[in-house]
Amino acid sequence: MTGQFVLPFAAAGPDGDSDFLVTDSNRAVIDRLFDWTRLPFGAAVLIGPTGSGKTAIGRAFVSGSGGCFIDNADAENDETLFHAWNRAQVQGLPVLFAAERPPMRWDIRLPDLLSRLNASLLIEIPPPDEAMAALLLQKLLARAGLALPDALADYAALRVERSYPAIGLLARRIDEMALAMQRPIGQRLVRDALATLAGTDGGSPDTD
């Protein structure tokens, strides 16, 4: 598998991660976002589903730019968001807001705040490609102390729904099934985990 690189300024999170994954699926997003000196008004809004890497990207953004990151921005009050946006203008340091939905779908009551957020660069994380699906499965399972060989990661990536929530759910299913069976991950286990997502019985058994 190819396509992964690690930004040198990525910030370590509480789970011990020191990097986030970049493949062709999100490379343009990362390149645009981390060119923060060219962000309109020094502000950007990053949107994407749960599991798409918004928090890890935000930590790296802060570490590299010295700016501010507000995660789950749609749950923050208007005053907090308004002051963060204005502070970026005064201090000359960028601000990144992250949420699952664009600002027009947040519960914003201050018209001036909504206009400022709409003037910021809106960046949406695209669906994962095959390379991202395989790498993310390996990373999520590694957090649980499980090794997913490249061949099995590629096998699963070809068959799982191309969405971050689906990939996260598959990793949890593989983890649960490996724990229940008390054995290393093999093709049959991965196939059966995929089948649970599809609501099928997994077909005829394979050998591991």
N, CA, C and O of each residue as an XYZ file, in Angstrom:
832
protein
N       0.846     -1.196      0.000
C       0.000      0.000      0.000
C       0.876      1.239      0.000
O       1.936      1.269      0.625
N       0.417      2.262     -0.712
C       1.170      3.502     -0.763
C       0.219      4.660     -0.521
O      -0.998      4.480     -0.475
N       0.790      5.858     -0.365
C      -0.031      7.038     -0.290
C      -0.048      7.712      1.059
O      -0.662      8.770      1.198
N       0.594      7.150      2.051
C       0.578      7.746      3.384
C       1.796      8.625      3.572
O       2.905      8.235      3.207
N       1.605      9.806      4.136
C       2.738     10.553      4.649
C       2.323     11.237      5.918
O       1.135     11.445      6.165
N       3.303     11.588      6.730
C       3.035     12.156      8.047
C       3.558     13.577      8.075
O       4.729     13.812      7.775
N       2.710     14.525      8.431
C       3.166     15.901      8.557
C       4.075     16.022      9.770
O       3.732     15.526     10.844
N       5.219     16.666      9.624
C       6.206     16.684     10.709
C       5.762     17.418     11.949
O       6.334     17.211     13.020
N       4.748     18.279     11.838
C       4.321     19.049     13.002
C       3.058     18.495     13.629
O       2.430     19.166     14.448
N       2.672     17.271     13.258
C       1.447     16.696     13.822
C       1.551     16.583     15.335
O       2.577     16.167     15.873
N       0.478     16.957     16.009
C       0.502     16.986     17.471
C       0.015     15.668     18.058
O      -0.932     15.065     17.554
N       0.659     15.234     19.107
C       0.249     13.988     19.762
C      -1.014     14.216     20.573
O      -1.138     15.202     21.300
N      -1.947     13.285     20.433
C      -3.194     13.379     21.161
C      -3.183     12.501     22.396
O      -2.189     11.830     22.672
N      -4.270     12.499     23.137
C      -4.335     11.729     24.381
C      -4.254     10.230     24.175
O      -3.926      9.491     25.103
N      -4.554      9.766     22.946
C      -4.469      8.333     22.694
C      -3.079      7.923     22.225
O      -2.851      6.756     21.907
N      -2.148      8.875     22.181
C      -0.780      8.548     21.799
C      -0.499      8.700     20.329
O       0.635      8.478     19.904
N      -1.496      9.074     19.522
C      -1.254      9.260     18.102
C      -0.278     10.412     17.891
O      -0.327     11.415     18.603
N       0.607     10.263     16.911
C       1.525     11.342     16.585
C       1.401     11.723     15.119
O       2.217     12.492     14.611
N       0.405     11.203     14.440
C       0.241     11.511     13.031
C      -1.206     11.303     12.627
O      -2.006     10.742     13.376
N      -1.528     11.771     11.418
C      -2.803     11.409     10.825
C      -2.526     10.976      9.397
O      -1.457     11.253      8.854
N      -3.471     10.309      8.801
C      -3.251      9.676      7.511
C      -3.621     10.613      6.371
O      -4.622     11.326      6.424
N      -2.784     10.590      5.339
C      -3.050     11.370      4.132
C      -2.886     10.459      2.924
O      -1.841      9.832      2.749
N      -3.911     10.387      2.100
C      -3.841      9.661      0.836
C      -4.387     10.587     -0.249
O      -4.677     11.754      0.012
N      -4.524     10.065     -1.457
C      -5.041     10.896     -2.544
C      -6.441     11.425     -2.239
O      -6.848     12.451     -2.783
N      -7.176     10.732     -1.373
C      -8.548     11.148     -1.093
C      -8.620     12.473     -0.344
O      -9.562     13.240     -0.540
N      -7.641     12.752      0.507
C      -7.706     13.996      1.295
C      -6.470     14.877      1.134
O      -6.310     15.857      1.861
N      -5.604     14.538      0.194
C      -4.363     15.303      0.029
C      -4.624     16.760     -0.328
O      -3.967     17.654      0.203
N      -5.576     17.007     -1.220
C      -5.860     18.384     -1.619
C      -6.398     19.199     -0.443
O      -6.087     20.383     -0.308
N      -7.203     18.563      0.406
C      -7.732     19.231      1.597
C      -6.590     19.646      2.518
O      -6.539     20.782      2.987
N      -5.681     18.719      2.768
C      -4.562     19.002      3.668
C      -3.674     20.095      3.097
O      -3.280     21.016      3.813
N      -3.353     19.996      1.802
C      -2.486     20.998      1.179
C      -3.105     22.388      1.275
O      -2.405     23.364      1.547
N      -4.400     22.480      1.056
C      -5.056     23.790      1.086
C      -5.151     24.316      2.508
O      -4.903     25.496      2.753
N      -5.502     23.467      3.427
C      -5.687     23.903      4.800
C      -4.385     24.340      5.447
O      -4.351     25.330      6.179
N      -3.316     23.605      5.178
C      -2.061     23.918      5.850
C      -1.255     25.010      5.155
O      -0.145     25.331      5.579
N      -1.806     25.574      4.100
C      -1.261     26.806      3.536
C      -1.990     27.959      4.223
O      -2.659     28.771      3.583
N      -1.834     28.004      5.579
C      -2.693     28.886      6.378
C      -2.427     30.360      6.160
O      -3.278     31.184      6.497
N      -1.274     30.727      5.607
C      -1.000     32.145      5.374
C      -1.909     32.704      4.278
O      -2.024     33.920      4.121
N      -2.550     31.815      3.523
C      -3.431     32.261      2.442
C      -4.908     32.019      2.740
O      -5.751     32.157      1.854
N      -5.219     31.664      3.961
C      -6.623     31.466      4.299
C      -7.356     32.800      4.283
O      -6.852     33.773      4.843
N      -8.529     32.879      3.661
C      -9.307     34.122      3.699
C      -9.636     34.518      5.131
O     -10.234     33.744      5.879
N      -9.242     35.727      5.504
C      -9.473     36.235      6.858
C      -8.793     35.365      7.920
O      -9.139     35.448      9.099
N      -7.844     34.545      7.518
C      -7.146     33.695      8.483
C      -8.044     32.681      9.149
O      -7.765     32.265     10.274
N      -9.116     32.266      8.491
C     -10.076     31.366      9.112
C     -10.543     30.299      8.124
O     -10.666     30.549      6.925
N     -10.800     29.108      8.658
C     -11.313     28.014      7.834
C     -12.283     27.188      8.654
O     -12.175     27.114      9.878
N     -13.231     26.569      7.970
C     -14.178     25.651      8.586
C     -13.974     24.287      7.942
O     -14.144     24.133      6.732
N     -13.613     23.308      8.746
C     -13.370     21.954      8.273
C     -14.565     21.083      8.634
O     -14.926     20.981      9.807
N     -15.182     20.453      7.633
C     -16.337     19.611      7.921
C     -16.089     18.191      7.413
O     -15.421     17.977      6.401
N     -16.640     17.245      8.138
C     -16.491     15.845      7.782
C     -17.163     14.984      8.831
O     -17.430     15.454      9.937
N     -17.441     13.728      8.504
C     -18.135     12.850      9.449
C     -17.244     12.411     10.599
O     -16.030     12.615     10.567
N     -17.840     11.818     11.597
C     -17.085     11.240     12.695
C     -16.063     10.237     12.156
O     -16.379      9.413     11.297
N     -14.841     10.320     12.670
C     -13.810      9.386     12.254
C     -12.997      9.817     11.060
O     -12.098      9.093     10.632
N     -13.293     10.989     10.506
C     -12.586     11.424      9.301
C     -11.286     12.147      9.596
O     -10.582     12.539      8.665
N     -10.944     12.337     10.871
C      -9.651     12.913     11.222
C      -9.667     14.384     11.550
O      -8.607     15.007     11.616
N     -10.841     14.963     11.757
C     -10.913     16.402     12.011
C     -10.108     16.806     13.241
O      -9.382     17.800     13.205
N     -10.227     16.054     14.318
C      -9.536     16.416     15.561
C      -8.026     16.300     15.400
O      -7.292     17.185     15.839
N      -7.552     15.229     14.782
C      -6.112     15.067     14.576
C      -5.569     16.155     13.662
O      -4.483     16.686     13.895
N      -6.320     16.484     12.630
C      -5.905     17.566     11.732
C      -5.860     18.889     12.491
O      -4.942     19.687     12.303
N      -6.853     19.117     13.345
C      -6.879     20.351     14.124
C      -5.693     20.483     15.054
O      -5.126     21.567     15.185
N      -5.304     19.377     15.712
C      -4.126     19.419     16.590
C      -2.872     19.768     15.798
O      -2.039     20.558     16.244
N      -2.753     19.169     14.620
C      -1.584     19.454     13.787
C      -1.607     20.895     13.293
O      -0.563     21.539     13.185
N      -2.785     21.389     12.999
C      -2.945     22.771     12.560
C      -2.444     23.743     13.631
O      -1.718     24.691     13.332
N      -2.834     23.498     14.860
C      -2.400     24.354     15.966
C      -0.897     24.253     16.158
O      -0.217     25.266     16.322
N      -0.377     23.025     16.139
C       1.053     22.819     16.354
C       1.889     23.508     15.288
O       2.946     24.066     15.584
N       1.415     23.471     14.046
C       2.193     24.055     12.965
C       2.023     25.539     12.792
O       2.967     26.226     12.403
N       0.823     26.061     13.077
C       0.539     27.464     12.789
C       0.593     28.359     14.010
O       0.768     29.572     13.889
N       0.443     27.758     15.204
C       0.337     28.564     16.412
C      -1.026     29.189     16.581
O      -1.227     30.038     17.450
N      -1.973     28.766     15.743
C      -3.304     29.339     15.786
C      -4.236     28.626     16.744
O      -3.798     28.013     17.717
N      -5.519     28.714     16.459
C      -6.564     28.205     17.345
C      -7.398     27.171     16.613
O      -7.653     27.293     15.415
N      -7.822     26.142     17.352
C      -8.688     25.110     16.795
C      -9.883     24.933     17.708
O      -9.723     24.753     18.916
N     -11.070     24.981     17.147
C     -12.293     24.752     17.905
C     -13.002     23.545     17.317
O     -13.582     23.626     16.235
N     -12.955     22.430     18.028
C     -13.601     21.202     17.589
C     -15.081     21.240     17.968
O     -15.474     21.924     18.914
N     -15.891     20.502     17.222
C     -17.345     20.499     17.472
C     -17.868     21.931     17.581
O     -18.614     22.275     18.498
N     -17.458     22.737     16.633
C     -17.785     24.161     16.699
C     -19.284     24.421     16.656
O     -19.752     25.434     17.176
N     -20.038     23.519     16.045
C     -21.480     23.724     15.968
C     -22.156     23.597     17.323
O     -23.319     23.971     17.473
N     -21.436     23.069     18.315
C     -21.987     22.948     19.667
C     -21.550     24.097     20.568
O     -22.006     24.188     21.708
N     -20.677     24.977     20.081
C     -20.204     26.107     20.874
C     -21.206     27.259     20.811
O     -22.015     27.347     19.887
N     -21.137     28.136     21.809
C     -22.033     29.291     21.787
C     -21.506     30.352     20.814
O     -20.324     30.375     20.473
N     -22.400     31.212     20.386
C     -22.058     32.210     19.375
C     -20.917     33.118     19.813
O     -20.056     33.473     19.008
N     -20.911     33.495     21.095
C     -19.900     34.424     21.582
C     -18.494     33.822     21.469
O     -17.554     34.510     21.070
N     -18.352     32.553     21.815
C     -17.045     31.894     21.726
C     -16.543     31.891     20.283
O     -15.376     32.193     20.031
N     -17.400     31.559     19.358
C     -17.012     31.507     17.953
C     -16.708     32.904     17.409
O     -15.753     33.100     16.657
N     -17.537     33.865     17.804
C     -17.349     35.239     17.334
C     -16.006     35.798     17.794
O     -15.280     36.414     17.014
N     -15.683     35.579     19.066
C     -14.425     36.093     19.595
C     -13.227     35.374     18.977
O     -12.191     35.996     18.742
N     -13.353     34.090     18.714
C     -12.248     33.351     18.095
C     -11.972     33.871     16.690
O     -10.815     34.033     16.301
N     -13.019     34.129     15.937
C     -12.852     34.645     14.574
C     -12.211     36.038     14.611
O     -11.274     36.313     13.860
N     -12.715     36.911     15.483
C     -12.162     38.262     15.578
C     -10.728     38.260     16.086
O      -9.903     39.058     15.641
N     -10.432     37.350     17.032
C      -9.073     37.274     17.575
C      -8.064     36.902     16.482
O      -6.925     37.368     16.493
N      -8.491     36.070     15.555
C      -7.602     35.697     14.455
C      -7.229     36.913     13.611
O      -6.111     36.999     13.103
N      -8.160     37.849     13.459
C      -7.879     39.050     12.683
C      -6.898     39.965     13.427
O      -5.995     40.552     12.829
N      -7.099     40.070     14.734
C      -6.277     40.979     15.542
C      -4.863     40.432     15.719
O      -3.888     41.171     15.583
N      -4.751     39.137     16.022
C      -3.461     38.534     16.331
C      -2.694     38.071     15.094
O      -1.485     37.844     15.156
N      -3.389     37.933     13.987
C      -2.725     37.461     12.778
C      -2.419     35.979     12.797
O      -1.587     35.504     12.024
N      -3.088     35.239     13.676
C      -2.918     33.794     13.753
C      -4.216     33.125     13.306
O      -5.300     33.586     13.667
N      -4.125     32.053     12.531
C      -5.330     31.464     11.947
C      -6.186     30.731     12.956
O      -5.718     30.331     14.022
N      -7.444     30.563     12.604
C      -8.378     29.800     13.421
C      -9.044     28.755     12.537
O      -9.410     29.030     11.395
N      -9.194     27.564     13.078
C      -9.846     26.470     12.369
C     -11.041     25.993     13.193
O     -10.894     25.613     14.354
N     -12.209     26.018     12.585
C     -13.418     25.486     13.196
C     -13.715     24.133     12.553
O     -13.571     23.981     11.340
N     -14.128     23.152     13.352
C     -14.440     21.828     12.810
C     -15.822     21.396     13.263
O     -16.225     21.639     14.401
N     -16.531     20.760     12.368
C     -17.872     20.263     12.664
C     -18.250     19.243     11.598
O     -17.541     19.071     10.607
N     -19.362     18.578     11.810
C     -19.842     17.626     10.813
C     -20.646     18.312      9.722
O     -20.791     17.776      8.623
N     -21.177     19.511     10.022
C     -22.041     20.207      9.075
C     -21.509     21.614      8.814
O     -20.786     22.156      9.650
N     -21.849     22.218      7.676
C     -21.411     23.591      7.390
C     -22.124     24.593      8.291
O     -23.180     24.284      8.843
N     -21.557     25.795      8.449
C     -22.113     26.785      9.374
C     -23.585     27.121      9.138
O     -24.309     27.417     10.089
N     -24.029     27.081      7.901
C     -25.428     27.422      7.638
C     -26.401     26.452      8.309
O     -27.592     26.739      8.431
N     -25.882     25.300      8.742
C     -26.731     24.320      9.413
C     -26.478     24.285     10.924
O     -27.005     23.421     11.626
N     -25.663     25.233     11.424
C     -25.478     25.356     12.859
C     -26.598     26.230     13.427
O     -27.284     26.937     12.689
N     -26.766     26.170     14.720
C     -27.799     26.982     15.370
C     -27.205     28.335     15.749
O     -27.018     28.637     16.928
N     -26.912     29.142     14.735
C     -26.280     30.446     14.947
C     -27.350     31.530     14.938
O     -28.171     31.617     14.025
N     -27.315     32.349     15.978
C     -28.328     33.400     16.104
C     -27.779     34.793     15.827
O     -28.545     35.742     15.660
N     -26.457     34.920     15.778
C     -25.855     36.221     15.488
C     -25.592     36.321     13.986
O     -24.732     35.606     13.471
N     -26.303     37.181     13.278
C     -26.098     37.313     11.832
C     -24.653     37.659     11.458
O     -24.136     37.176     10.451
N     -24.004     38.504     12.280
C     -22.628     38.890     11.987
C     -21.684     37.693     12.066
O     -20.742     37.586     11.280
N     -21.939     36.799     13.012
C     -21.114     35.601     13.127
C     -21.301     34.702     11.913
O     -20.326     34.196     11.358
N     -22.532     34.502     11.504
C     -22.784     33.638     10.353
C     -22.128     34.200      9.098
O     -21.586     33.443      8.291
N     -22.169     35.493      8.929
C     -21.547     36.101      7.755
C     -20.034     35.917      7.794
O     -19.411     35.699      6.755
N     -19.435     36.004      8.989
C     -17.989     35.798      9.116
C     -17.606     34.347      8.823
O     -16.625     34.083      8.127
N     -18.379     33.426      9.352
C     -18.081     32.015      9.105
C     -18.277     31.665      7.632
O     -17.518     30.873      7.074
N     -19.283     32.247      7.010
C     -19.506     31.993      5.586
C     -18.419     32.605      4.723
O     -18.187     32.156      3.600
N     -17.746     33.636      5.242
C     -16.637     34.242      4.502
C     -15.345     33.457      4.670
O     -14.387     33.658      3.923
N     -15.319     32.563      5.652
C     -14.132     31.733      5.880
C     -14.064     30.627      4.826
O     -15.061     30.301      4.182
N     -12.884     30.064      4.665
C     -12.717     28.972      3.711
C     -13.414     27.724      4.238
O     -13.120     27.270      5.344
N     -14.330     27.169      3.461
C     -15.029     25.942      3.827
C     -14.335     24.762      3.150
O     -14.218     24.716      1.925
N     -13.877     23.808      3.964
C     -13.162     22.646      3.451
C     -13.886     21.392      3.921
O     -14.088     21.194      5.119
N     -14.272     20.552      2.978
C     -14.968     19.309      3.317
C     -14.059     18.115      3.062
O     -13.470     17.992      1.988
N     -13.948     17.239      4.051
C     -13.147     16.021      3.895
C     -13.922     15.044      3.012
O     -15.042     14.664      3.355
N     -13.346     14.631      1.880
C     -14.070     13.729      0.977
C     -14.155     12.318      1.548
O     -13.478     12.007      2.528
N     -14.981     11.458      0.944
C     -15.027     10.058      1.370
C     -13.653      9.411      1.208
O     -12.877      9.826      0.347
N     -13.347      8.414      2.010
C     -12.034      7.759      1.923
C     -11.909      6.945      0.641
O     -12.885      6.384      0.143
N     -10.690      6.895      0.121
C     -10.424      6.000     -0.996
C      -9.963      4.645     -0.462
O      -9.920      4.433      0.750
N      -9.626      3.745     -1.355
C      -9.233      2.399     -0.937
C      -7.996      2.421     -0.049
O      -7.923      1.707      0.952
N      -7.018      3.253     -0.428
C      -5.791      3.327      0.367
C      -6.074      3.833      1.776
O      -5.515      3.321      2.746
N      -6.945      4.841      1.891
C      -7.295      5.373      3.206
C      -8.031      4.328      4.031
O      -7.772      4.181      5.225
N      -8.952      3.597      3.397
C      -9.710      2.578      4.118
C      -8.778      1.527      4.715
O      -8.936      1.134      5.871
N      -7.806      1.074      3.923
C      -6.877      0.051      4.399
C      -5.994      0.578      5.528
O      -5.817     -0.091      6.546
N      -5.444      1.773      5.346
C      -4.565      2.348      6.362
C      -5.319      2.640      7.656
O      -4.804      2.411      8.751
N      -6.532      3.145      7.520
C      -7.297      3.490      8.710
C      -7.710      2.242      9.486
O      -7.693      2.248     10.717
N      -8.075      1.190      8.791
C      -8.387     -0.068      9.473
C      -7.190     -0.555     10.280
O      -7.333     -0.965     11.432
N      -6.010     -0.505      9.669
C      -4.803     -0.948     10.371
C      -4.528     -0.072     11.587
O      -4.147     -0.570     12.646
N      -4.722      1.233     11.430
C      -4.445      2.139     12.544
C      -5.428      1.935     13.694
O      -5.028      1.894     14.858
N      -6.711      1.808     13.367
C      -7.716      1.622     14.415
C      -7.506      0.308     15.161
O      -7.647      0.254     16.383
N      -7.172     -0.743     14.431
C      -6.946     -2.034     15.083
C      -5.642     -2.042     15.864
O      -5.539     -2.722     16.885
N      -4.645     -1.296     15.399
C      -3.387     -1.205     16.142
C      -3.617     -0.562     17.502
O      -2.946     -0.915     18.472
N      -4.558      0.377     17.588
C      -4.880      0.984     18.880
C      -5.414     -0.058     19.852
O      -5.244      0.072     21.064
N      -6.061     -1.095     19.317
C      -6.591     -2.167     20.165
C      -5.578     -3.285     20.368
O      -5.893     -4.317     20.961
N      -4.351     -3.076     19.870
C      -3.313     -4.082     20.035
C      -3.403     -5.221     19.043
O      -2.853     -6.297     19.282
N      -4.092     -5.001     17.928
C      -4.267     -6.044     16.924
C      -3.544     -5.675     15.640
O      -3.572     -4.521     15.212
N      -2.900     -6.655     15.032
C      -2.191     -6.440     13.771
C      -3.068     -6.925     12.617
O      -3.515     -8.072     12.614
N      -3.310     -6.066     11.651
C      -4.053     -6.431     10.451
C      -3.068     -6.440      9.287
O      -2.629     -5.374      8.853
N      -2.713     -7.600      8.776
C      -1.740     -7.671      7.671
C      -2.190     -6.865      6.460
O      -3.386     -6.667      6.248
N      -1.236     -6.405      5.676
C      -1.552     -5.581      4.511
C      -2.556     -6.261      3.587
O      -3.494     -5.623      3.107
N      -2.361     -7.549      3.339
C      -3.238     -8.249      2.401
C      -4.686     -8.250      2.891
O      -5.612     -8.093      2.096
N      -4.881     -8.427      4.190
C      -6.233     -8.424      4.738
C      -6.815     -7.007      4.786
O      -8.018     -6.817      4.605
N      -5.958     -6.024      5.029
C      -6.417     -4.639      5.001
C      -6.897     -4.273      3.602
O      -7.927     -3.617      3.446
N      -6.149     -4.700      2.583
C      -6.557     -4.439      1.208
C      -7.855     -5.183      0.874
O      -8.736     -4.643      0.205
N      -7.957     -6.418      1.345
C      -9.165     -7.235      1.125
C     -10.393     -6.531      1.696
O     -11.429     -6.427      1.039
N     -10.260     -6.056      2.920
C     -11.383     -5.382      3.574
C     -11.692     -4.047      2.901
O     -12.858     -3.684      2.745
N     -10.650     -3.320      2.504
C     -10.846     -2.001      1.908
C     -11.612     -2.082      0.593
O     -12.337     -1.153      0.237
N     -11.457     -3.177     -0.123
C     -12.172     -3.360     -1.382
C     -13.659     -3.602     -1.168
O     -14.460     -3.383     -2.076
N     -14.037     -4.053      0.033
C     -15.392     -4.523      0.273
C     -16.208     -3.668      1.235
O     -17.436     -3.743      1.239
N     -15.543     -2.862      2.045
C     -16.273     -2.053      3.021
C     -16.854     -0.819      2.332
O     -16.294     -0.321      1.356
N     -17.962     -0.339      2.840
C     -18.549      0.911      2.342
C     -17.535      2.038      2.478
O     -16.867      2.152      3.505
N     -17.418      2.862      1.458
C     -16.427      3.935      1.481
C     -16.946      5.122      2.279
O     -17.312      6.157      1.720
N     -16.970      4.954      3.571
C     -17.332      6.039      4.476
C     -16.559      5.848      5.769
O     -16.271      4.718      6.163
N     -16.224      6.941      6.426
C     -15.471      6.845      7.674
C     -16.244      6.132      8.779
O     -15.651      5.326      9.497
N     -17.547      6.393      8.947
C     -18.285      5.646      9.974
C     -18.285      4.143      9.713
O     -18.164      3.354     10.651
N     -18.419      3.737      8.452
C     -18.439      2.307      8.140
C     -17.089      1.659      8.430
O     -17.034      0.534      8.926
N     -16.020      2.351      8.129
C     -14.688      1.813      8.404
C     -14.474      1.675      9.908
O     -13.931      0.672     10.373
N     -14.901      2.681     10.664
C     -14.781      2.595     12.113
C     -15.590      1.455     12.687
O     -15.139      0.766     13.602
N     -16.786      1.251     12.153
C     -17.632      0.156     12.622
C     -17.012     -1.196     12.283
O     -17.049     -2.116     13.101
N     -16.444     -1.326     11.085
C     -15.794     -2.583     10.715
C     -14.623     -2.880     11.642
O     -14.443     -4.023     12.062
N     -13.831     -1.874     11.965
C     -12.704     -2.088     12.885
C     -13.201     -2.587     14.240
O     -12.594     -3.474     14.840
N     -14.299     -2.018     14.719
C     -14.847     -2.473     16.005
C     -15.351     -3.911     15.921
O     -15.163     -4.692     16.853
N     -15.985     -4.258     14.814
C     -16.480     -5.626     14.658
C     -15.317     -6.625     14.622
O     -15.382     -7.674     15.262
N     -14.274     -6.305     13.889
C     -13.111     -7.187     13.826
C     -12.491     -7.343     15.203
O     -12.113     -8.446     15.596
N     -12.387     -6.245     15.934
C     -11.836     -6.268     17.288
C     -12.686     -7.166     18.188
O     -12.150     -8.013     18.902
N     -13.994     -6.987     18.158
C     -14.894     -7.775     19.004
C     -14.815     -9.270     18.660
O     -14.786    -10.118     19.552
N     -14.782     -9.578     17.369
C     -14.762    -10.975     16.949
C     -13.421    -11.632     17.258
O     -13.378    -12.799     17.649
N     -12.334    -10.896     17.087
C     -11.015    -11.447     17.416
C     -10.906    -11.712     18.911
O     -10.319    -12.711     19.329
N     -11.475    -10.810     19.723
C     -11.455    -10.995     21.168
C     -12.294    -12.209     21.569
O     -11.892    -12.993     22.429
N     -13.455    -12.355     20.943
C     -14.332    -13.476     21.284
C     -13.725    -14.820     20.890
O     -13.894    -15.817     21.591
N     -13.013    -14.835     19.755
C     -12.442    -16.090     19.255
C     -11.055    -16.368     19.813
O     -10.550    -17.488     19.730
N     -10.438    -15.320     20.389
C      -9.108    -15.477     20.977
C      -8.118    -16.059     19.963
O      -7.430    -17.040     20.245
N      -8.059    -15.444     18.793
C      -7.101    -15.896     17.782
C      -6.718    -14.723     16.892
O      -7.429    -13.719     16.861
N      -5.595    -14.831     16.160
C      -5.184    -13.747     15.266
C      -6.220    -13.514     14.165
O      -7.041    -14.383     13.869
N      -6.162    -12.345     13.579
C      -7.106    -11.995     12.524
C      -6.748    -12.739     11.238
O      -5.611    -12.671     10.771
N      -7.716    -13.444     10.672
C      -7.543    -14.126      9.401
C      -8.606    -13.687      8.416
O      -9.474    -12.880      8.749
N      -8.541    -14.217      7.198
C      -9.475    -13.783      6.167
C     -10.918    -14.132      6.518
O     -11.828    -13.350      6.243
N     -11.133    -15.300      7.123
C     -12.498    -15.679      7.468
C     -13.094    -14.703      8.478
O     -14.254    -14.308      8.360
N     -12.300    -14.321      9.464
C     -12.799    -13.385     10.467
C     -13.149    -12.049      9.819
O     -14.195    -11.467     10.107
N     -12.270    -11.568      8.943
C     -12.531    -10.290      8.274
C     -13.769    -10.396      7.404
O     -14.601     -9.489      7.389
N     -13.894    -11.501      6.679
C     -15.062    -11.697      5.829
C     -16.348    -11.736      6.651
O     -17.360    -11.151      6.265
N     -16.299    -12.427      7.781
C     -17.492    -12.516      8.625
C     -17.837    -11.168      9.249
O     -19.012    -10.840      9.418
N     -16.818    -10.393      9.588
C     -17.065     -9.049     10.121
C     -17.716     -8.167      9.062
O     -18.638     -7.410      9.364
N     -17.244     -8.260      7.832
C     -17.864     -7.522      6.733
C     -19.318     -7.952      6.547
O     -20.194     -7.127      6.286
N     -19.560     -9.258      6.686
C     -20.909     -9.779      6.498
C     -21.871     -9.232      7.544
O     -23.046     -9.020      7.245
N     -21.398     -9.001      8.751
C     -22.283     -8.455      9.786
C     -22.734     -7.043      9.436
O     -23.839     -6.632      9.787
N     -21.874     -6.304      8.742
C     -22.248     -4.949      8.326
C     -23.289     -4.992      7.218
O     -24.142     -4.111      7.108
N     -23.200     -6.039      6.397
C     -24.133     -6.165      5.282
C     -25.399     -6.897      5.682
O     -26.353     -6.965      4.907
N     -25.412     -7.454      6.908
C     -26.592     -8.169      7.378
C     -26.752     -9.532      6.764
O     -27.866    -10.041      6.643
N     -25.611    -10.146      6.364
C     -25.658    -11.482      5.764
C     -24.968    -12.456      6.701
O     -24.452    -12.072      7.750
N     -24.967    -13.739      6.301
C     -24.355    -14.761      7.163
C     -22.911    -15.033      6.789
O     -22.243    -15.843      7.431
N     -22.415    -14.347      5.731
C     -20.995    -14.490      5.383
C     -20.729    -15.581      4.403
O     -19.576    -15.744      4.007
N     -21.724    -16.363      3.969
C     -21.479    -17.359      2.938
C     -20.748    -18.555      3.451
O     -20.716    -18.805      4.656
N     -20.155    -19.304      2.545
C     -19.451    -20.525      2.911
C     -18.151    -20.209      3.599
O     -17.532    -19.192      3.283
N     -17.707    -21.032      4.524
C     -16.503    -20.727      5.285
C     -15.238    -20.851      4.439
O     -15.148    -21.675      3.529
N     -14.262    -19.998      4.774
C     -12.924    -20.082      4.189
C     -11.977    -20.561      5.254
O     -12.314    -20.582      6.438
N     -10.804    -20.941      4.838
C      -9.764    -21.267      5.804
C      -8.902    -20.041      6.035
O      -8.710    -19.232      5.128
N      -8.388    -19.904      7.233
C      -7.530    -18.749      7.556
C      -6.121    -18.990      7.071
O      -5.252    -18.136      7.249
